[in-house]
C-alpha cells in the first residue's frame, strides 16, 4: 500500500512556523504532519522546498521570508547555524532564554507535572565564553585547515572566529595551525587512516589565563618535533603546558589514553568559586566557568547548607561541586565512575586544604547502596548525572537512605522530567521553582537545578 503523505519531495510550499524543536529547527504543520526547517523561527511565514520525506515527518529548506520574527538576529556568518557552534545564533538572546524555560515547561506539561519553572539565568555577554576547544584538523585542497564539522557530518568548515570560545583560544588555534602548515605536518585522514595530526585541543583558565595546548596525533612520532615545540612556545605567550596525546585507533573517539608532555607542565590551574583546580588533558572540567559558578551557587543556596550537614555528591567528576560544598557542610562524600577524575578530586581537595571530603571510584547507583548498608545518613544528596539521567537503582537507594533534600543538577530536561516522576514515587516532591541556568548560550542545551524534599517525615 502506498502511503498518502501530505507533502512530497522537491515540492515548493508556503507556510507559517508554529514551533521550535529542542534541536532549534522551525516546525510547519500540514494537517498535523510536521516539516522541520532549519533557520526558521516561530511566527515567520516562509517559502520553502521539501527536501526529504518520511512516514511521520519531513525536512525542508527555507527559500524566502514573507515575514520575519521580531526575535530574529541577522548573523553575519551563516556557517555558525550549520555547525554545532551556534544552532540558535539566529534567535535573540532574551528569546533563547525564554526558549530554554519553555522547553522545560512543555515537557512538564506533557508529563502532567504542574511545576513552576523560573526564568533562565543567562549571561551578560553570551558569546566567547568557552574555556576549551577541540577542533578537527583536515587537509582541504592541499592545505591544512582547522574548523568545525557541519552538523551530522564530518565535512570540515574552516573557521577562525569560533564565536563562543575565549578569543585567546581562537588565536591559539590559528597560531598552532600556522606552525603545522609551515612544517607540512600531514593531517589525519579518516578514510585512509593515514596522517599525523587529528585534533587540536586548547584550554585556557578563566581566572588564571594559563593556556594548555594538546596535539592529538594518530602516530607516536611527531615530525619536526623540536621546531614545532619552539615555534608554538614562541607564538602562544600564555602557554603553560604543551602535550601530545596519542590516539592510534581508527575511531570517532577524540582522545587516546597516552599523554606526552612536550613542554612545560602536565596540567594547568584555574579557580571556581575561589577553589583551585588542577586540570589535566583528559579531565572533565565545566566549559563555561562564569555560568558554572552561578549553577553551583544556586545549588548551594537551595540546599541551605549551614555547616552541620552530611552531603553526598553523586557523579562528582573531579570534585568541583563537592569541594565548593565542603566549606558549607560537615562532611561530603563524592562518587564518580572515572578513576582518573577521582585521583584529580583527591589532589584538588589536598591542594585546597579541604579535609572533610571523601572520594570513591564507583558507579553512583552501586556506591549509594554500599553507603546505605554501611549506615551512612546523608542530609542532602546532590546528583549531576550525564544525559541519560539517574539509574532506577540510585532512585531506590535514595528513597531508602532518605536524605531530607535532593538537589538535581540536570543537563537533559527529558530525563529530568522522567526522574522527577520516579522520585515522587519514593517520596520526594519539588519544593521550589526549577531554575534553568544557561551554560551554553547560542546552543540548544538546557541545564537546570531542581530542589526536592522528602514529604513523609
Ligand atoms: N559534577 C561534575 C561532573 C558532572 S558530569 C562537574 O560539575 O564537573 C557527569 C559525571 O558523571 C561525569 O564525570 C561521568 O564520568 C560521571 N558518571 C557517568 N556515569 C556514572 C555512574 N554510573 N556513576 C558515577 N559517575 C558516573
Coordinates of C-alpha atoms and ligand atoms in Angstrom, one line a residue:
X1 CA 0.0 0.0 0.0
X2 CA 1.4 3.4 -0.9
X3 CA 1.4 5.9 1.9
X4 CA -0.5 9.1 1.3
X5 CA 1.7 11.9 2.7
X6 CA 0.5 15.5 2.7
X7 CA 3.7 16.8 1.1
X8 CA 6.2 15.4 -1.4
X9 CA 9.9 15.8 -2.1
X10 CA 11.0 18.8 -4.1
X11 CA 7.6 20.5 -3.6
X12 CA 7.6 24.3 -3.1
X13 CA 5.3 25.5 -0.4
X14 CA 4.5 28.5 1.8
X15 CA 3.7 28.1 5.5
X16 CA 3.9 29.7 8.9
X17 CA 6.3 28.3 11.5
X18 CA 4.5 27.4 14.7
X19 CA 7.2 25.9 16.9
X20 CA 10.9 25.5 17.5
X21 CA 12.2 22.0 18.3
X22 CA 14.6 21.2 21.0
X23 CA 17.2 21.0 18.3
X24 CA 16.4 24.5 17.2
X25 CA 14.6 23.7 13.9
X26 CA 11.4 25.5 12.9
X27 CA 8.2 23.4 12.6
X28 CA 5.5 23.9 10.0
X29 CA 2.5 21.6 10.2
X30 CA 0.4 20.4 7.2
X31 CA -2.6 18.5 8.5
X32 CA -0.8 17.7 11.8
X33 CA 2.2 16.4 9.8
X34 CA 5.4 18.2 10.8
X35 CA 8.0 19.6 8.5
X36 CA 11.3 20.6 10.2
X37 CA 13.0 23.6 8.7
X38 CA 16.4 24.9 9.8
X39 CA 16.9 28.6 10.3
X40 CA 13.1 29.2 10.6
X41 CA 11.6 30.8 13.7
X42 CA 8.1 30.7 15.2
X43 CA 5.7 33.3 13.7
X44 CA 7.6 33.5 10.4
X45 CA 5.8 32.9 7.1
X46 CA 8.2 31.4 4.6
X47 CA 8.5 29.9 1.2
X48 CA 10.3 26.6 1.4
X49 CA 11.1 23.5 -0.5
X50 CA 10.6 19.9 0.9
X51 CA 14.0 18.2 0.9
X52 CA 13.2 14.8 2.5
X53 CA 10.0 13.0 3.4
X54 CA 9.4 10.0 5.7
X55 CA 6.3 8.4 7.2
X56 CA 6.0 10.7 10.3
X57 CA 7.8 13.9 9.3
X58 CA 9.6 15.7 6.6
X59 CA 12.5 18.2 6.2
X60 CA 12.5 21.4 4.3
X61 CA 14.8 24.3 3.4
X62 CA 13.7 27.9 3.7
X63 CA 14.0 29.8 0.4
X64 CA 12.4 33.2 1.2
X65 CA 10.8 35.0 4.1
X66 CA 7.4 36.8 3.7
X67 CA 7.5 37.9 7.3
X68 CA 10.4 37.7 9.8
X69 CA 10.3 37.1 13.6
X70 CA 11.0 40.1 15.8
X71 CA 13.3 37.8 17.7
X72 CA 15.5 37.1 14.6
X73 CA 19.1 38.2 14.7
X74 CA 20.8 38.5 11.3
X75 CA 24.0 36.6 11.6
X76 CA 26.9 37.9 9.6
X77 CA 28.2 34.4 9.2
X78 CA 25.6 31.8 8.4
X79 CA 28.0 29.0 8.8
X80 CA 27.5 29.1 12.6
X81 CA 24.0 27.8 12.2
X82 CA 25.1 24.9 10.0
X83 CA 27.7 23.7 12.6
X84 CA 27.2 22.9 16.2
X85 CA 28.7 26.2 17.2
X86 CA 25.6 28.3 17.3
X87 CA 22.4 26.5 16.2
X88 CA 20.4 29.2 18.0
X89 CA 22.6 32.1 16.7
X90 CA 19.6 33.4 14.7
X91 CA 17.5 33.9 17.8
X92 CA 17.9 37.0 20.1
X93 CA 19.4 36.1 23.5
X94 CA 16.3 37.0 25.6
X95 CA 14.3 34.8 23.2
X96 CA 16.9 32.0 23.7
X97 CA 16.5 32.2 27.5
X98 CA 12.7 32.0 27.1
X99 CA 13.0 29.1 24.7
X100 CA 15.0 27.1 27.3
X101 CA 12.5 27.9 30.0
X102 CA 9.6 26.9 27.7
X103 CA 11.2 23.7 26.8
X104 CA 11.1 22.6 30.4
X105 CA 7.5 23.9 30.9
X106 CA 6.3 22.0 27.8
X107 CA 8.0 18.7 28.9
X108 CA 6.5 19.0 32.4
X109 CA 3.0 19.8 31.0
X110 CA 3.2 16.7 28.7
X111 CA 4.1 14.6 31.8
X112 CA 1.2 16.2 33.8
X113 CA 3.6 17.7 36.3
X114 CA 2.3 21.1 37.3
X115 CA 5.6 22.6 38.4
X116 CA 6.9 26.1 38.2
X117 CA 10.0 27.0 36.1
X118 CA 11.9 30.2 36.9
X119 CA 13.2 32.4 34.1
X120 CA 16.5 31.1 32.8
X121 CA 19.6 32.7 34.4
X122 CA 21.6 34.0 31.4
X123 CA 24.9 35.6 30.7
X124 CA 25.5 39.4 30.3
X125 CA 27.7 38.7 27.3
X126 CA 26.5 35.4 25.8
X127 CA 29.5 34.9 23.5
X128 CA 33.2 34.0 23.8
X129 CA 32.5 32.0 27.0
X130 CA 34.1 28.6 26.4
X131 CA 37.3 27.8 28.2
X132 CA 38.0 24.8 26.0
X133 CA 38.0 24.0 22.3
X134 CA 38.6 20.8 20.4
X135 CA 39.0 21.4 16.7
X136 CA 39.4 18.8 14.0
X137 CA 42.3 19.2 11.5
X138 CA 41.9 18.3 7.9
X139 CA 43.6 18.7 4.5
X140 CA 41.3 20.7 2.2
X141 CA 42.6 21.4 -1.3
X142 CA 46.1 20.7 -0.3
X143 CA 46.0 22.9 2.8
X144 CA 45.8 22.0 6.5
X145 CA 42.7 23.6 7.9
X146 CA 41.2 23.8 11.4
X147 CA 37.5 24.4 11.9
X148 CA 34.2 22.8 12.7
X149 CA 32.2 19.9 11.4
X150 CA 28.9 20.6 9.6
X151 CA 26.1 19.2 11.8
X152 CA 25.6 15.5 11.4
X153 CA 28.7 15.1 9.1
X154 CA 32.5 15.0 9.0
X155 CA 32.7 17.8 6.4
X156 CA 35.1 20.4 7.9
X157 CA 34.1 24.1 7.6
X158 CA 37.3 26.1 8.1
X159 CA 36.6 28.8 10.8
X160 CA 39.0 31.2 12.6
X161 CA 36.5 33.0 14.8
X162 CA 34.5 30.4 16.7
X163 CA 32.1 33.0 18.3
X164 CA 31.6 31.1 21.5
X165 CA 35.2 30.5 22.6
X166 CA 37.6 32.6 24.6
X167 CA 39.2 34.7 21.8
X168 CA 42.7 33.8 23.1
X169 CA 41.8 30.2 22.3
X170 CA 40.8 31.2 18.8
X171 CA 44.1 33.0 18.3
X172 CA 46.0 30.0 19.7
X173 CA 44.3 27.6 17.3
X174 CA 45.3 29.8 14.3
X175 CA 48.8 30.1 15.6
X176 CA 49.2 26.3 16.0
X177 CA 47.6 25.8 12.6
X178 CA 50.1 28.1 11.0
X179 CA 53.0 26.3 12.7
X180 CA 51.7 22.9 11.5
X181 CA 51.3 24.3 7.9
X182 CA 54.8 25.7 7.9
X183 CA 56.2 22.3 8.6
X184 CA 53.8 20.5 6.4
X185 CA 52.6 18.1 9.2
X186 CA 50.2 15.7 7.5
X187 CA 46.6 16.0 8.7
X188 CA 45.0 12.7 9.7
X189 CA 42.7 11.2 7.0
X190 CA 39.7 9.3 8.4
X191 CA 39.2 7.3 5.2
X192 CA 42.7 6.0 4.7
X193 CA 43.8 6.1 8.4
X194 CA 47.0 7.9 7.3
X195 CA 48.5 11.1 8.5
X196 CA 49.6 12.5 11.8
X197 CA 47.5 15.3 13.4
X198 CA 43.9 14.6 14.2
X199 CA 42.7 17.4 16.5
X200 CA 44.0 20.4 18.3
X201 CA 42.6 21.0 21.8
X202 CA 43.2 24.2 23.7
X203 CA 42.2 25.1 27.2
X204 CA 42.5 28.5 28.9
X205 CA 41.9 29.2 32.6
X206 CA 39.2 31.9 33.0
X207 CA 40.9 33.4 36.1
X208 CA 44.5 32.1 35.7
X209 CA 44.8 32.7 32.0
X210 CA 47.0 29.6 31.8
X211 CA 46.9 28.0 28.4
X212 CA 47.2 24.3 27.6
X213 CA 47.7 23.1 24.0
X214 CA 47.1 19.4 23.3
X215 CA 48.1 18.0 19.8
X216 CA 46.1 14.8 19.3
X217 CA 48.1 12.6 16.9
X218 CA 47.5 9.3 15.1
X219 CA 51.2 8.4 15.4
X220 CA 53.6 8.3 18.3
X221 CA 56.2 10.0 16.0
X222 CA 55.7 13.7 15.7
X223 CA 57.7 15.1 12.7
X224 CA 59.8 18.2 13.2
X225 CA 59.1 17.9 16.9
X226 CA 61.7 20.3 18.2
X227 CA 60.8 23.0 15.7
X228 CA 57.1 22.6 16.4
X229 CA 57.6 23.0 20.1
X230 CA 59.9 26.0 19.8
X231 CA 57.5 27.8 17.4
X232 CA 54.3 27.1 19.4
X233 CA 56.0 28.2 22.6
X234 CA 57.0 31.5 20.8
X235 CA 53.6 32.0 19.3
X236 CA 51.5 31.4 22.4
X237 CA 52.6 33.9 25.2
X238 CA 50.4 32.4 27.9
X239 CA 51.3 28.8 27.2
X240 CA 51.9 26.7 30.4
X241 CA 51.5 23.2 29.0
X242 CA 52.1 21.6 25.6
X243 CA 51.0 18.0 25.4
X244 CA 50.9 15.3 22.7
X245 CA 48.0 12.9 23.1
X246 CA 48.3 9.7 21.1
X247 CA 45.2 8.2 19.6
X248 CA 46.2 5.4 17.3
X249 CA 42.8 3.9 16.9
X250 CA 40.6 4.4 13.8
X251 CA 37.7 5.8 15.8
X252 CA 35.4 8.7 16.4
X253 CA 36.7 9.0 20.0
X254 CA 38.7 12.2 20.3
X255 CA 41.4 11.5 22.8
X256 CA 43.7 8.5 23.3
X257 CA 44.9 7.3 26.7
X258 CA 48.6 8.3 26.3
X259 CA 49.9 11.8 27.1
X260 CA 53.4 13.0 26.5
X261 CA 54.3 16.4 27.9
X262 CA 56.3 18.1 25.1
X263 CA 56.9 21.3 27.0
X264 CA 56.1 22.9 30.4
X265 CA 53.7 21.4 32.9
X266 CA 51.4 18.3 32.6
X267 CA 48.4 20.4 33.9
X268 CA 47.1 23.9 34.1
X269 CA 45.3 25.6 37.1
X270 CA 42.1 27.5 37.3
X271 CA 39.6 28.5 40.0
X272 CA 35.9 28.0 40.6
X273 CA 34.2 29.8 43.5
X274 CA 37.7 30.6 44.9
X275 CA 38.8 27.0 44.9
X276 CA 41.9 25.9 42.9
X277 CA 41.7 23.1 40.4
X278 CA 44.4 21.3 38.5
X279 CA 43.2 20.3 35.1
X280 CA 44.8 17.6 33.0
X281 CA 44.2 16.9 29.3
X282 CA 41.7 14.1 29.9
X283 CA 39.8 15.8 32.8
X284 CA 36.2 16.7 32.5
X285 CA 36.0 20.4 33.5
X286 CA 32.9 22.6 33.1
X287 CA 33.4 24.7 29.9
X288 CA 31.5 27.8 30.9
X289 CA 33.2 29.0 34.1
X290 CA 31.0 32.1 34.7
X291 CA 27.8 30.2 34.5
X292 CA 29.1 27.1 36.3
X293 CA 29.7 29.4 39.3
X294 CA 26.1 30.5 39.1
X295 CA 24.9 27.0 38.7
X296 CA 26.8 25.8 41.8
X297 CA 25.9 28.9 43.8
X298 CA 22.3 28.2 43.0
X299 CA 22.7 24.5 44.1
X300 CA 24.5 25.5 47.3
X301 CA 21.9 28.2 48.2
X302 CA 19.0 25.9 47.5
X303 CA 20.5 23.2 49.7
X304 CA 20.5 25.7 52.6
X305 CA 23.7 24.3 54.0
X306 CA 24.8 25.7 57.4
X307 CA 27.9 23.6 58.1
X308 CA 26.0 20.9 60.0
X309 CA 25.0 18.6 57.1
X310 CA 26.4 15.5 55.6
X311 CA 26.3 15.6 51.8
X312 CA 26.6 13.1 49.0
X313 CA 27.8 14.3 45.6
X314 CA 27.0 11.5 43.2
X315 CA 28.6 11.9 39.7
X316 CA 31.2 14.2 41.2
X317 CA 33.7 14.3 38.3
X318 CA 37.0 16.0 39.6
X319 CA 35.1 17.1 42.7
X320 CA 34.1 20.6 41.6
X321 CA 30.7 20.6 43.3
X322 CA 31.9 18.5 46.3
X323 CA 34.8 21.0 47.1
X324 CA 32.6 24.0 46.6
X325 CA 30.1 22.5 49.0
X326 CA 32.7 21.3 51.6
X327 CA 33.1 24.7 53.1
X328 CA 29.4 24.8 53.9
X329 CA 29.0 21.2 55.1
X330 CA 30.2 18.9 57.9
X331 CA 31.2 16.2 55.5
X332 CA 31.0 15.5 51.8
X333 CA 31.1 12.1 50.1
X334 CA 31.8 12.1 46.3
X335 CA 31.5 9.1 43.9
X336 CA 32.4 9.0 40.2
X337 CA 33.0 6.3 37.7
X338 CA 36.2 7.5 36.1
X339 CA 39.3 6.6 38.3
X340 CA 41.4 9.5 36.9
X341 CA 38.7 12.0 37.9
X342 CA 38.7 10.7 41.4
X343 CA 42.5 10.9 41.6
X344 CA 42.1 14.6 40.5
X345 CA 39.4 15.2 43.1
X346 CA 41.6 13.9 45.9
X347 CA 44.5 16.0 44.7
X348 CA 42.3 19.1 44.4
X349 CA 41.0 18.5 47.9
X350 CA 44.6 18.4 49.3
X351 CA 45.6 21.4 47.2
X352 CA 42.9 23.5 48.9
X353 CA 43.5 22.0 52.4
X354 CA 39.9 20.6 52.4
X355 CA 39.9 17.6 54.7
X356 CA 36.1 16.9 55.1
X357 CA 35.6 15.5 51.6
X358 CA 36.0 11.8 50.8
X359 CA 36.1 10.4 47.2
X360 CA 35.4 6.9 45.9
X361 CA 35.6 5.4 42.5
X362 CA 32.4 3.5 41.5
X363 CA 29.0 3.6 39.9
X364 CA 26.9 6.0 41.8
X365 CA 24.0 3.6 41.9
X366 CA 26.1 0.8 43.4
X367 CA 28.1 3.1 45.8
X368 CA 24.8 4.5 47.2
X369 CA 23.7 1.0 48.1
X370 CA 27.0 0.4 49.8
X371 CA 26.9 3.6 51.8
X372 CA 23.3 2.8 52.8
X373 CA 24.4 -0.7 54.0
X374 CA 27.2 1.0 56.0
X375 CA 24.7 3.2 57.8
X376 CA 25.6 6.5 56.1
X377 CA 22.8 9.0 56.7
X378 CA 23.1 12.0 54.3
X379 CA 21.1 15.1 54.9
X380 CA 21.5 16.3 51.3
X381 CA 22.0 14.3 48.1
X382 CA 23.4 16.2 45.1
X383 CA 23.1 14.5 41.7
X384 CA 24.7 15.8 38.4
X385 CA 24.2 12.8 36.1
X386 CA 25.1 12.6 32.4
X387 CA 22.4 13.0 29.7
X388 CA 20.8 9.6 30.4
X389 CA 19.8 10.7 33.8
X390 CA 19.6 8.6 37.0
X391 CA 19.6 4.8 37.2
X392 CA 16.4 3.3 38.8
X393 CA 18.6 1.7 41.4
X394 CA 20.0 5.0 42.5
X395 CA 16.5 6.4 43.0
X396 CA 15.5 3.3 45.1
X397 CA 18.7 3.7 47.2
X398 CA 17.9 7.4 47.7
X399 CA 14.4 6.5 48.8
X400 CA 15.7 4.1 51.4
X401 CA 18.5 6.4 52.6
X402 CA 16.0 9.2 52.9
X403 CA 18.0 12.4 52.8
X404 CA 15.9 15.5 53.6
X405 CA 16.8 17.1 50.3
X406 CA 17.8 16.1 46.8
X407 CA 19.4 18.7 44.6
X408 CA 19.2 17.6 40.9
X409 CA 21.6 19.3 38.5
X410 CA 20.4 18.3 35.1
X411 CA 21.8 18.7 31.5
X412 CA 18.9 17.0 29.9
X413 CA 15.3 18.1 30.5
X414 CA 13.7 14.9 29.1
X415 CA 15.5 12.6 31.6
X416 CA 15.0 15.2 34.4
X417 CA 11.2 15.1 34.0
X418 CA 11.2 11.3 33.9
X419 CA 13.3 11.2 37.1
X420 CA 11.1 13.7 38.9
X421 CA 8.2 11.3 38.4
X422 CA 10.3 8.4 39.7
X423 CA 11.5 10.4 42.7
X424 CA 7.9 11.3 43.5
X425 CA 7.1 7.6 43.7
X426 CA 9.7 7.2 46.5
X427 CA 8.5 10.3 48.5
X428 CA 10.3 13.4 47.0
X429 CA 8.4 16.5 45.9
X430 CA 9.8 19.5 44.1
X431 CA 9.5 22.4 46.5
X432 CA 10.9 25.4 44.6
X433 CA 10.6 26.6 41.0
X434 CA 13.0 24.7 38.7
X435 CA 15.9 27.0 37.9
X436 CA 17.4 26.8 34.4
X437 CA 20.9 28.2 34.1
X438 CA 22.2 28.9 30.6
X439 CA 25.6 27.1 30.4
X440 CA 25.7 27.1 26.6
X441 CA 24.4 30.3 25.0
X442 CA 23.7 30.1 21.3
X443 CA 23.1 26.4 21.5
X444 CA 20.0 24.4 22.4
X445 CA 21.5 22.8 25.6
X446 CA 19.4 23.3 28.8
X447 CA 20.9 22.9 32.3
X448 CA 18.8 23.3 35.4
X449 CA 18.8 22.9 39.2
X450 CA 15.8 21.3 40.9
X451 CA 15.2 21.0 44.7
X452 CA 13.3 18.1 46.0
X453 CA 12.3 17.5 49.6
X454 CA 11.1 14.4 51.5
X455 CA 7.4 14.8 52.2
X456 CA 6.7 11.9 54.6
X457 CA 9.0 12.8 57.5
Ligands
LIG1 N1 29.7 17.3 38.9 C1 30.8 17.3 38.0 C2 30.7 16.3 36.8 C3 29.3 16.2 36.1 S1 29.4 15.3 34.6 C4 31.0 18.6 37.5 O1 30.2 19.5 37.6 O2 32.1 18.9 36.9 C5 28.8 13.7 35.0 C6 29.8 12.8 35.6 O3 29.2 11.6 35.8 C7 31.0 12.5 34.6 O4 32.2 12.8 35.3 C8 30.9 11.0 34.4 O5 32.1 10.3 34.3 C9 30.2 10.5 35.6 N2 29.4 9.3 35.5 C10 28.7 8.7 34.5 N3 28.0 7.6 34.8 C11 28.3 7.4 36.1 C12 27.8 6.4 37.1 N4 27.0 5.5 36.7 N5 28.2 6.6 38.4 C13 29.1 7.6 38.7 N6 29.5 8.5 37.9 C14 29.1 8.4 36.6

